[in-house]
Coordinates of C-alpha atoms in Angstrom, one line a residue:
X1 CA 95.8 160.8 217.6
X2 CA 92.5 160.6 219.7
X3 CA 90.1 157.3 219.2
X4 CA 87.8 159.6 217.8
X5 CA 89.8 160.6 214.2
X6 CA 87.6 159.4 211.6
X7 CA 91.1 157.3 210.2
X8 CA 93.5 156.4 212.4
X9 CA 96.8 154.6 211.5
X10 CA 97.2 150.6 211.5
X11 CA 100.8 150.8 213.5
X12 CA 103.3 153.7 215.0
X13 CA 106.6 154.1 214.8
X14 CA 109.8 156.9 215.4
X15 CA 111.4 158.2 212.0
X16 CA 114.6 156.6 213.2
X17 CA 112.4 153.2 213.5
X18 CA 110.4 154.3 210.1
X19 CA 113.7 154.8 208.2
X20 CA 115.2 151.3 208.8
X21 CA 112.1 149.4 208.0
X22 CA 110.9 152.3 205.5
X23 CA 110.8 149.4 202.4
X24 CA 108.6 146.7 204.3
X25 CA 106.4 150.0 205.0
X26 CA 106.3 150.8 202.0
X27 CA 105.3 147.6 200.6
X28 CA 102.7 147.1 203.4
X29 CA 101.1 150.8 202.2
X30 CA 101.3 149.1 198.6
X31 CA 99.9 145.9 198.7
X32 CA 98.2 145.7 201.7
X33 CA 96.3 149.1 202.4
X34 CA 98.6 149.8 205.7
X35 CA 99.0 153.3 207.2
X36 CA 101.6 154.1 209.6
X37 CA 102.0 157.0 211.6
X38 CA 105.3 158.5 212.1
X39 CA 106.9 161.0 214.9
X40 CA 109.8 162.8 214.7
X41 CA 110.1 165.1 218.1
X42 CA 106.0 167.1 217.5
X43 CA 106.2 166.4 213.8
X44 CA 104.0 164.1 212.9
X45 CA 102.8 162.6 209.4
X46 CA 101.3 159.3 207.8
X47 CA 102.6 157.2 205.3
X48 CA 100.0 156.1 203.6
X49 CA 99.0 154.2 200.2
X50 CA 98.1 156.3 197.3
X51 CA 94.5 155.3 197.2
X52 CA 94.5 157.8 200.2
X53 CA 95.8 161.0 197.7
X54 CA 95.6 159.8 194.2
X55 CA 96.8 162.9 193.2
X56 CA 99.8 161.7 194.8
X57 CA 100.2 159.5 191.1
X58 CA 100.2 162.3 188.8
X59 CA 103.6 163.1 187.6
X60 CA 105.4 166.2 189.2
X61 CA 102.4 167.1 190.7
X62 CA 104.1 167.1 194.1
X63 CA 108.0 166.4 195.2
X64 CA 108.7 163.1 194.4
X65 CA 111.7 160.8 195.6
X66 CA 113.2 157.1 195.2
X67 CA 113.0 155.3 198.3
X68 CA 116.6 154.5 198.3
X69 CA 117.1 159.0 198.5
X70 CA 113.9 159.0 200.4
X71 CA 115.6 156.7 202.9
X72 CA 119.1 159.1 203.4
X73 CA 116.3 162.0 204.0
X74 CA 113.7 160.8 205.7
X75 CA 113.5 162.3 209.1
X76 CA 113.3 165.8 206.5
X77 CA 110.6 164.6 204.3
X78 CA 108.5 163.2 207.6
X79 CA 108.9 166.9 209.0
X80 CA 107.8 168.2 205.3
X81 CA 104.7 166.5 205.2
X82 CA 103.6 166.9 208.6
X83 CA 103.6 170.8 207.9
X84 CA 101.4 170.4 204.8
X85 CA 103.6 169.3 201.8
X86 CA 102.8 166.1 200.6
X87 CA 105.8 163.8 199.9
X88 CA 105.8 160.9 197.1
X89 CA 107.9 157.8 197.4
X90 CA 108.6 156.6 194.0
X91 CA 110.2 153.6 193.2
X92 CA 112.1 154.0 190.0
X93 CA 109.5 156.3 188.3
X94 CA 106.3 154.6 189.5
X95 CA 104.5 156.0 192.5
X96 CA 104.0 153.6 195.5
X97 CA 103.4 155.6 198.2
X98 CA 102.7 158.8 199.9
X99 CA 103.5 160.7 203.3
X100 CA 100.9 163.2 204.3
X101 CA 99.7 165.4 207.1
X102 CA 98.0 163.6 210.1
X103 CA 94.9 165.0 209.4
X104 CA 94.2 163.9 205.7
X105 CA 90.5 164.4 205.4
X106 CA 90.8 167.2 203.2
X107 CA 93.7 166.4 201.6
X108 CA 92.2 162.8 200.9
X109 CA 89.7 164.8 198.5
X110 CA 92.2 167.2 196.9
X111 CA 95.0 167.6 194.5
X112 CA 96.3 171.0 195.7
X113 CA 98.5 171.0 198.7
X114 CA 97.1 174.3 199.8
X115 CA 94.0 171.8 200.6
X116 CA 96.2 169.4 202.5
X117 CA 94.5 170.4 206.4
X118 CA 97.9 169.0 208.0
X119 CA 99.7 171.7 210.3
X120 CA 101.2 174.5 208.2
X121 CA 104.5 176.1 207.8
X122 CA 104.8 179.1 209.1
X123 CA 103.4 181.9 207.6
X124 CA 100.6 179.9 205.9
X125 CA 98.2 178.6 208.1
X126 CA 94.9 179.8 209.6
X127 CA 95.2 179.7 213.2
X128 CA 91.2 181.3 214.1
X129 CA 90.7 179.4 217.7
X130 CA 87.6 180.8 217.9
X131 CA 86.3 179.0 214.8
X132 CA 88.3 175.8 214.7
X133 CA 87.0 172.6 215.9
X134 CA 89.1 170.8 218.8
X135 CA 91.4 169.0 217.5
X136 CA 91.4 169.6 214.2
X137 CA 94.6 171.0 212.3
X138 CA 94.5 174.6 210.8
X139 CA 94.2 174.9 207.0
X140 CA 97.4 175.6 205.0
X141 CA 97.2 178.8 202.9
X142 CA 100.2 178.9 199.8
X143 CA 101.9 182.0 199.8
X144 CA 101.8 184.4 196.3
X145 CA 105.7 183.7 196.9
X146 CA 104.6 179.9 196.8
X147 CA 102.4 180.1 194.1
X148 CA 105.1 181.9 191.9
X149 CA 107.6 179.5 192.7
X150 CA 105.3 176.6 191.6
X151 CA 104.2 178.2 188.2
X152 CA 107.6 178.8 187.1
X153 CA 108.8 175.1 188.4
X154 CA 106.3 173.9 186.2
X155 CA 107.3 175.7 183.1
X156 CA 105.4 176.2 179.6
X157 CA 102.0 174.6 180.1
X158 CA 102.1 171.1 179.0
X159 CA 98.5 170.2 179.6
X160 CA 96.9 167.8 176.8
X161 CA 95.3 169.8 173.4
X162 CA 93.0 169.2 170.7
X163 CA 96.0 169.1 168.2
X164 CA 94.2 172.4 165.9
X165 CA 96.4 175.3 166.8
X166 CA 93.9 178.1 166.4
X167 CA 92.0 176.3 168.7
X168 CA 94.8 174.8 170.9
X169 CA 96.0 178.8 171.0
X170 CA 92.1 180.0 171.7
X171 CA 92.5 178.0 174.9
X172 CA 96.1 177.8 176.1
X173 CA 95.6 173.6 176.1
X174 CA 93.3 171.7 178.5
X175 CA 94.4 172.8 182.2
X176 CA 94.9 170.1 185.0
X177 CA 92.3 170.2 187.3
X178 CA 89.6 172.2 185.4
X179 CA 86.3 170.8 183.7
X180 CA 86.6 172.0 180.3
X181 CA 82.7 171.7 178.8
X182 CA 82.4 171.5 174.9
X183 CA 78.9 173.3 174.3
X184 CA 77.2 172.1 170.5
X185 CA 73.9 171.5 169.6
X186 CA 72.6 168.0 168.6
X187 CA 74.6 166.8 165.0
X188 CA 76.9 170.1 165.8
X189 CA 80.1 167.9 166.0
X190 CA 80.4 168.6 169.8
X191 CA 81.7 164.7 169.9
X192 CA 84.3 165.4 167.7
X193 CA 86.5 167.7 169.6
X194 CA 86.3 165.5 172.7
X195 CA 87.7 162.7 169.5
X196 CA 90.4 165.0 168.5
X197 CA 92.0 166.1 172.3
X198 CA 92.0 161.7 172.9
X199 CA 93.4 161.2 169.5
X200 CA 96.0 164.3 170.1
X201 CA 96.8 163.1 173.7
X202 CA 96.9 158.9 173.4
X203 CA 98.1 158.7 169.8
X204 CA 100.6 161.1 169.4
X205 CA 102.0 162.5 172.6
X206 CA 101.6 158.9 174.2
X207 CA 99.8 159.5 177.4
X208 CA 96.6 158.1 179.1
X209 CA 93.1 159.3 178.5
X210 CA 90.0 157.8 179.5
X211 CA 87.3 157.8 177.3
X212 CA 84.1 157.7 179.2
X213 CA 81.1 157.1 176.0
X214 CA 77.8 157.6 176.4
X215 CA 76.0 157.1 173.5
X216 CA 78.6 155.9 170.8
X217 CA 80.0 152.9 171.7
X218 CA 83.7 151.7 171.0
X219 CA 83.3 150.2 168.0
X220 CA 81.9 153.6 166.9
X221 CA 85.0 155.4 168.9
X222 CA 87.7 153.4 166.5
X223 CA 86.5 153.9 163.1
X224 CA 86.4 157.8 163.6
X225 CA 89.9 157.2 164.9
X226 CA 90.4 155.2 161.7
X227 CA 88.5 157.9 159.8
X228 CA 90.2 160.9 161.0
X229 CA 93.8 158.7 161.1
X230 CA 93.6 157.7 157.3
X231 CA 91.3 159.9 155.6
X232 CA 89.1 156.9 154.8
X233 CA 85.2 157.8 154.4
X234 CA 83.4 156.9 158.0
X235 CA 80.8 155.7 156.4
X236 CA 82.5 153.3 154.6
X237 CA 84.5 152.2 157.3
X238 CA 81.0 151.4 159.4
X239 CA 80.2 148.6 156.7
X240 CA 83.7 147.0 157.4
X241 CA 85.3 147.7 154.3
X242 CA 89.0 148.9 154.9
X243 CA 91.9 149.3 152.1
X244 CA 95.2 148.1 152.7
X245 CA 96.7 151.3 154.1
X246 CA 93.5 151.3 156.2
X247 CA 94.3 147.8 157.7
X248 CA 97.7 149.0 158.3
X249 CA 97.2 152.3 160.3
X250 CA 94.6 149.8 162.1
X251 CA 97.1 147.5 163.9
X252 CA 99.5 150.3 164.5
X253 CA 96.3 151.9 166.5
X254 CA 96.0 148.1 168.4
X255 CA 99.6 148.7 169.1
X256 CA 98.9 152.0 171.0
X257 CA 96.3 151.0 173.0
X258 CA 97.4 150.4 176.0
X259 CA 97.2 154.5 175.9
X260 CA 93.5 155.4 175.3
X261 CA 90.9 153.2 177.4
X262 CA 87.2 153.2 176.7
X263 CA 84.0 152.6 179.1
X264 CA 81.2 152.4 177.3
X265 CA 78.7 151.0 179.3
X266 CA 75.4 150.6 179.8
X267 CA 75.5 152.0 183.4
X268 CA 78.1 154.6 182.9
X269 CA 77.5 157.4 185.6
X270 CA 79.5 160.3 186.6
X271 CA 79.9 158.5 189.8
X272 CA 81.5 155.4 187.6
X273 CA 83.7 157.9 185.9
X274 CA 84.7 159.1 189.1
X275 CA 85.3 155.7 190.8
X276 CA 87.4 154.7 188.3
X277 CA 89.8 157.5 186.8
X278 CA 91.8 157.2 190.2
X279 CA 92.6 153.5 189.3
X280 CA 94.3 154.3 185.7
X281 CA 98.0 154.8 186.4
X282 CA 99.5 157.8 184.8
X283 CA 96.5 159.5 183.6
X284 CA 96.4 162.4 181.7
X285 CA 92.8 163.3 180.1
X286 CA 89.3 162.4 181.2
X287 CA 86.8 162.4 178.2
X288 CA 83.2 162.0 178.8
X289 CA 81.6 161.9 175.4
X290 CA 78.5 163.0 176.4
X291 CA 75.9 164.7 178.6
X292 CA 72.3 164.4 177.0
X293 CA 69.9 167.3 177.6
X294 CA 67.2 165.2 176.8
X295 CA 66.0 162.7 178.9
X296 CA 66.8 159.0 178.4
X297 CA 66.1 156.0 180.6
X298 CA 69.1 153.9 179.1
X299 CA 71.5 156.8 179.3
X300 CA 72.8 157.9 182.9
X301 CA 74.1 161.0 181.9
X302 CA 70.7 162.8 180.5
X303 CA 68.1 164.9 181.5
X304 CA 68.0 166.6 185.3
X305 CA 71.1 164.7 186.2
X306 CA 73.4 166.8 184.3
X307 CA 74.2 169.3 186.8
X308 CA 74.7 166.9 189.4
X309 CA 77.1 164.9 187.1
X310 CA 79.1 167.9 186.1
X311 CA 79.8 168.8 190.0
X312 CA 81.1 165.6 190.0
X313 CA 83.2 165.5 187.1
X314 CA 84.5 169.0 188.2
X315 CA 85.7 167.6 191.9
X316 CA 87.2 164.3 189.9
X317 CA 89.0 167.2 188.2
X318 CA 90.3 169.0 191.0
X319 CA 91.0 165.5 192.6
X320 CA 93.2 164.3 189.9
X321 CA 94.6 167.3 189.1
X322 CA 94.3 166.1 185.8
X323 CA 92.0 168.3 182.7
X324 CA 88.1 166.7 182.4
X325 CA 86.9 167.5 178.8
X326 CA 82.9 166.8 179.1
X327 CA 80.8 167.3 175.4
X328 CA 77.2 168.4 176.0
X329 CA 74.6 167.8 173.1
X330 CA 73.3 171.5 173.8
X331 CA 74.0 175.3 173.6
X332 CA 71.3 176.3 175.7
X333 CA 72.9 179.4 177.7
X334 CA 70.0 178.3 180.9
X335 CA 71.6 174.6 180.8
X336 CA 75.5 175.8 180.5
X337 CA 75.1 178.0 183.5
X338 CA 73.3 175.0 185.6
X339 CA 76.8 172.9 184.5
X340 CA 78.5 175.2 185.9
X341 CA 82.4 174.6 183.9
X342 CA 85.5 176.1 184.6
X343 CA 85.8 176.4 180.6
X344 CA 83.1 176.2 177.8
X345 CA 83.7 176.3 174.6
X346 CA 80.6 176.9 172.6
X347 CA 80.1 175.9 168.5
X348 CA 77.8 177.7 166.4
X349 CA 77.8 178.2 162.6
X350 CA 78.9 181.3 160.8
X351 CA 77.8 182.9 157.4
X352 CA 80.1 180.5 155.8
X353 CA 78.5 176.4 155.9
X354 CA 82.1 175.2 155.4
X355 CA 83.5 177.3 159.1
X356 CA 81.7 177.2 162.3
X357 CA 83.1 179.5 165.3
X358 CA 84.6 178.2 168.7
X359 CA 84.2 180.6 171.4
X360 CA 85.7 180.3 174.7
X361 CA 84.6 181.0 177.4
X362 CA 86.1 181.4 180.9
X363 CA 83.9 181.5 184.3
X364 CA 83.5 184.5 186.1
X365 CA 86.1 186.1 183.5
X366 CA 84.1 185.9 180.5
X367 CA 85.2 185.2 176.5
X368 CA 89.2 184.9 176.0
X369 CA 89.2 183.7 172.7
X370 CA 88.0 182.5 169.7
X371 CA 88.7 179.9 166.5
X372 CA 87.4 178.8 163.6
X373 CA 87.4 175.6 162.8
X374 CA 85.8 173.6 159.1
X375 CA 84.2 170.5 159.8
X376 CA 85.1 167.7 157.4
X377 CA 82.5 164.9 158.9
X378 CA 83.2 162.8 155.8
X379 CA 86.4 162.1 158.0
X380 CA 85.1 162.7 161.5
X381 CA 87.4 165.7 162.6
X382 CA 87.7 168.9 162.5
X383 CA 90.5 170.6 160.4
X384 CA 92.2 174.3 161.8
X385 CA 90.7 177.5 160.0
X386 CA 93.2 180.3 162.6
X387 CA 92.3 182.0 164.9
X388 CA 88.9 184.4 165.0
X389 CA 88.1 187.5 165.9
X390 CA 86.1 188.1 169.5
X391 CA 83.2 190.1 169.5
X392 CA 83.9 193.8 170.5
X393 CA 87.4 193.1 169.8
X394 CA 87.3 195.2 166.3
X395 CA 85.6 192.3 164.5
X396 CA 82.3 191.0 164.4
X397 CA 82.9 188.2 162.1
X398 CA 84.8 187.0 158.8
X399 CA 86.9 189.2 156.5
X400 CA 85.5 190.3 154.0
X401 CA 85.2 188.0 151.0
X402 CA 87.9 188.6 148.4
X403 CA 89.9 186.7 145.7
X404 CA 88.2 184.8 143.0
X405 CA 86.0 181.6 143.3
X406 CA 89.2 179.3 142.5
X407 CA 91.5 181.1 144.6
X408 CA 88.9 180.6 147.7
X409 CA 88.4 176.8 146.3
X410 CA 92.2 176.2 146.2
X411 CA 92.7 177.5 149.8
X412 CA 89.9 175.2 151.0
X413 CA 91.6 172.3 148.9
X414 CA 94.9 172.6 150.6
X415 CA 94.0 173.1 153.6
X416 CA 94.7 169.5 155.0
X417 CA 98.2 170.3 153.9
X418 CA 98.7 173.6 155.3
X419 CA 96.9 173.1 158.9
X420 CA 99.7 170.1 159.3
X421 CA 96.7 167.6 159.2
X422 CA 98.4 166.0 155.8
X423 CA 101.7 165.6 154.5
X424 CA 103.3 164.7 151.2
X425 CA 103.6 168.4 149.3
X426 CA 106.8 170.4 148.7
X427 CA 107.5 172.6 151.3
X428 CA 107.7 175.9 149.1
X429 CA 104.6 175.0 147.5
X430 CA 103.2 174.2 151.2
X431 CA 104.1 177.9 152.3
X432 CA 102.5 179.6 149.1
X433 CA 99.5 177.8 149.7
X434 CA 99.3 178.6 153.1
X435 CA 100.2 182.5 152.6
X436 CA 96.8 182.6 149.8
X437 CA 94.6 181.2 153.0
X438 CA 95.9 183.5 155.0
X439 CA 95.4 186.5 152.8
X440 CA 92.1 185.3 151.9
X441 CA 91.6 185.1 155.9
X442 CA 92.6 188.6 156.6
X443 CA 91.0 190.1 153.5
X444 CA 95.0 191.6 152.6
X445 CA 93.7 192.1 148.5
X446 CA 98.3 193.6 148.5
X447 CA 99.6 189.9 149.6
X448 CA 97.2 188.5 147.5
X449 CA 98.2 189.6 144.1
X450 CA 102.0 189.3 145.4
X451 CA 100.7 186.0 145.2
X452 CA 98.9 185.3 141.9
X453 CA 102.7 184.8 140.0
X454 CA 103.4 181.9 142.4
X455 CA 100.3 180.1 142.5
X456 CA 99.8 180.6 138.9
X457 CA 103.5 178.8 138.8
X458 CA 102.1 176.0 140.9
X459 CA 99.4 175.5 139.0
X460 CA 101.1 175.3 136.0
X461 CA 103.2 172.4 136.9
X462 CA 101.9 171.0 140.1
X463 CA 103.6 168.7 142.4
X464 CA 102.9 165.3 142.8
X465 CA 100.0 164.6 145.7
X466 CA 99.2 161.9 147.7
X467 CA 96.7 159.1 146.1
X468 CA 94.0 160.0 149.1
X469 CA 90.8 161.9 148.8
X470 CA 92.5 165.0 150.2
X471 CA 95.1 165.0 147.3
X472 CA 92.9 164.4 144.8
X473 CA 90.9 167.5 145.7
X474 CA 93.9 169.7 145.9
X475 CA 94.8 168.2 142.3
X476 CA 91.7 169.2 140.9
X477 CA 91.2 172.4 142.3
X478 CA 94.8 173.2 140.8
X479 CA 93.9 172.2 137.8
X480 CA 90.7 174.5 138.0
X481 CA 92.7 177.5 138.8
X482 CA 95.1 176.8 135.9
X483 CA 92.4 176.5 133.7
X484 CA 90.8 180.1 135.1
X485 CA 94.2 181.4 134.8
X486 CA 95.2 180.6 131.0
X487 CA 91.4 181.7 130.3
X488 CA 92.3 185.2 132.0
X489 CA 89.3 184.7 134.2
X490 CA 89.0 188.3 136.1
X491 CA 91.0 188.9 138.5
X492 CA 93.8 186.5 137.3
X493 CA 97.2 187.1 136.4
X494 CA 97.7 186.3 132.3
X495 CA 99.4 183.2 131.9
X496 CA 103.6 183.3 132.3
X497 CA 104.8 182.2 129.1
X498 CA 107.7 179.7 129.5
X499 CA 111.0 181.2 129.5
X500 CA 112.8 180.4 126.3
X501 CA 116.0 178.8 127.6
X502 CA 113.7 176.2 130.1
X503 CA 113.7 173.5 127.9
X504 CA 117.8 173.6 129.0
X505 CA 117.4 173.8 132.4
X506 CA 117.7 170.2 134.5
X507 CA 114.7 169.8 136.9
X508 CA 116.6 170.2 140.1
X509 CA 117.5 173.8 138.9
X510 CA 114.3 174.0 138.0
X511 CA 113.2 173.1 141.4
X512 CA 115.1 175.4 143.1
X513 CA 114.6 178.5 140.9
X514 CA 110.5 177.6 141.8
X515 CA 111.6 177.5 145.6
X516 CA 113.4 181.0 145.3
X517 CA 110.7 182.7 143.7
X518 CA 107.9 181.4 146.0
X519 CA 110.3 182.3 149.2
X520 CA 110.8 185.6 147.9
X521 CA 107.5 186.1 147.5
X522 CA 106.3 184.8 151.2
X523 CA 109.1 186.6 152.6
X524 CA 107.9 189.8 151.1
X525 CA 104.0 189.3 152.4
X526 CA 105.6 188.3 155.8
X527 CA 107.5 191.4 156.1
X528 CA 104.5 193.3 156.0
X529 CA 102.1 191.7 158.8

């Protein structure tokens, strides 16, 4: 290496000298900062600590290996990384150290090994020698053989998600190493969909996120956690007042959270964001809740800054390989552009107050898909309303209204149950309930009066639900279509007399016979989509 190179190498050594001490090395690189430059015949590469490639401490992002394996292969790995595939030495699972091309300037800055600018394999670099700079290595190029290889290595995408399948389908998940923007106007609930993909990620897959808050501050962060965990009323829980069950789910939430990790202060920057994602082992979502389009002097991330900050917050992205979800406070089409986000998905309300309509948005490739999703701020979440229609895709909007006001009423009622967002209901009865939403959904007027026997059977003797707010609403609004259907209300089926042996028959039968008819039912519906 020539004095000149920007960063040079503490010490030197042979592969064959590299191998025998590679532990101490390794160790050095670790806890010390020390780079050492290794040869093997021309090959050349650095082992180097991992605050030199972060990206290096995402999991399978690149070939990993134990030292002790590391140290049987070494003089293959050195040879590997000095022709632009970065190698990570692991000891048990945990990251400790890195070998990399010579020239890591680049690849310093990146996450992708095509950006790695150490001496490429054959076939995939840039050799222009009219256009390079002395000394410097030529840039690695990956192969479409390469890329293929990678993509199906890496299997079904495992990136984090919001946890609402219509939505979660809309966008395929949150993809490592794109800035995802959530586009909602002031009050439009923007926040809570950066809430629900840290909820999603930390509390029930288990990873890391970091929450990066500006405006609410943490105290604020856990009781819409609490709020959207329990069902409790937000409200309530900002005056302190918690239930039992409420205290419960609490401590099991201080048990997780090692998993979800919160800056909320005063100076928070995109800069601070950037500075320190790098530093949280193992992470796996970046949440900046939020970008102000207004100007304020006590909040960083307002105003004119905002484009600046989301170039930032897209490199962290690439850096990291890792998804960055940023909420913006606006749906200004001007502003948006000015961000500049791989994705965008933009809220806006629909002809129905109880829906609004996520659109998403891809750059330079335009809208790929749509959801609908019903707020329920009470609880500070968002609960799955399927999957929408795209404009110039054959729909323009909502079905068409159909069934009568109960049956509409009952399908909002269950649907806590039937998105997957509560538990505690039969699964028959789950199914029915779910088939009326859907035929309500699609406008299917056939499926729906398949469907008036069931529910009419359901509503006649409902199940038990759950003592929380959500069951008490599906309890009522059972008891309200009963009520329509003994009246005959129009549009109803007329009331199914009991059968004249049932008074005989033991409950489980009963039971049984209930699950038959509504799975014959569903199965007939489902046959027909």
């Amino acid at each position: 290496m020539s004095q000149g190179q920007e960063q040079s190498p503490e010490t030197a050594k042979s592969a064959t000298e590299a191998r025998a001490e590679l532990f101490a090395l390794v160790k050095a690189a670790e806890e010390d900062g020390v780079t050492t430059l290794i040869h093997k015949r021309d090959d050349r590469a650095l082992l180097a600590p991992l605050d030199r490639f972060p990206a290096a401490r995402q999991p399978d992002a690149f070939p990993s290996h134990v030292l002790s394996a590391a140290q049987k292969d070494f003089g293959d790995l050195v040879s590997r990384a000095a022709h632009g595939e970065p190698q990570v030495l692991r000891r048990s699972r945990k990251p400790v150290a890195v070998l990399l091309p010579v020239d890591t300037n680049s690849a310093s800055h990146s996450s992708d090994p095509a950006a790695a600018t150490g001496a490429a394999p054959a076939g995939g670099a840039v050799n222009s020698q009219g256009t390079q700079s002395r000394g410097s290595a030529p840039r690695r190029l990956a192969t479409l053989g390469d890329t293929i290889g990678s993509v199906l290595a890496s299997g079904p995408a495992g990136g984090p998600t919001f946890g609402l399948p219509g939505l979660d389908t809309a966008t395929g998940g949150l993809q490592p190493g794109l800035l995802t923007l959530v586009a909602a106007p002031p009050a439009g609930g923007g926040s809570l969909l950066g809430l629900a993909a840290a909820r999603k990620t930390a509390l029930v897959d288990g990873r890391k996120v970091l929450y990066a808050a500006s405006g609410p501050n943490r105290a604020d962060i856990f009781r819409r956690i609490l709020a959207a965990e329990t069902g409790g009323d937000y409200p309530r829980l900002k005056q302190g007042r918690l239930t039992e069950p409420e205290q419960q789910v609490a401590e099991r939430l201080r048990q997780q959270a090692a998993v979800l990790l919160i800056d909320d202060g005063s100076d928070l920057t995109a800069e601070a964001i950037a500075e320190t994602a790098p530093h949280v082992e193992d992470l796996a979502l970046v949440v900046v809740d939020r970008l102000q389009a207004a100007h304020n002097a006590r909040l960083p991330l307002s105003g004119d800054r905002l484009p600046d900050a989301s170039q930032v917050l897209a490199t962290l992205a690439r850096t990291l390989h890792v998804p960055v979800l940023t909420v913006v406070d606006s749906a200004d089409p001007t502003l948006l552009n000015l961000l500049d986000a791989d994705v965008t998905l933009t809220l806006a309300s629909t002809s129905n107050p109880a829906k609004v309509q996520v659109t998403v948005t891809e750059r330079d490739f335009g809208a790929i898909g749509s959801a609908y999703l019903c707020p329920d701020l009470l609880h500070a979440r968002f609960l799955d309303a399927g999957a929408a229609p795209l404009a110039g895709t054959g729909g323009e909007g909502p079905a068409p209204s159909i069934g009568t006001a109960a049956e509409r009423a009952l399908a909002e009622a269950a649907l806590p149950y039937t998105s997957g967002a509560q538990q505690g209901l039969p699964a028959a009865v789950t199914h029915v309930l779910a088939a009326l939403r859907t035929a309500l959904a699609s406008g299917d007027q056939k499926a729906l009066a398949e469907l008036r026997p069931s529910l009419a059977e359901v509503a006649a003797a409902p199940p038990p639900v759950p003592e929380t707010a959500e069951g008490r609403a599906l309890a009522a609004a059972l008891n309200a279509y009963n009520t329509d259907v003994s009246a005959g209300a129009p549009g109803q089926p007329a009331a199914v007399p009991p059968a004249a042996d049932s008074a005989h028959v033991p409950d489980d039968e009963g039971d049984d016979e209930l699950d038959l008819k509504l799975t014959d039912v569903i199965d007939r519906w489902v046959s027909r989509i």
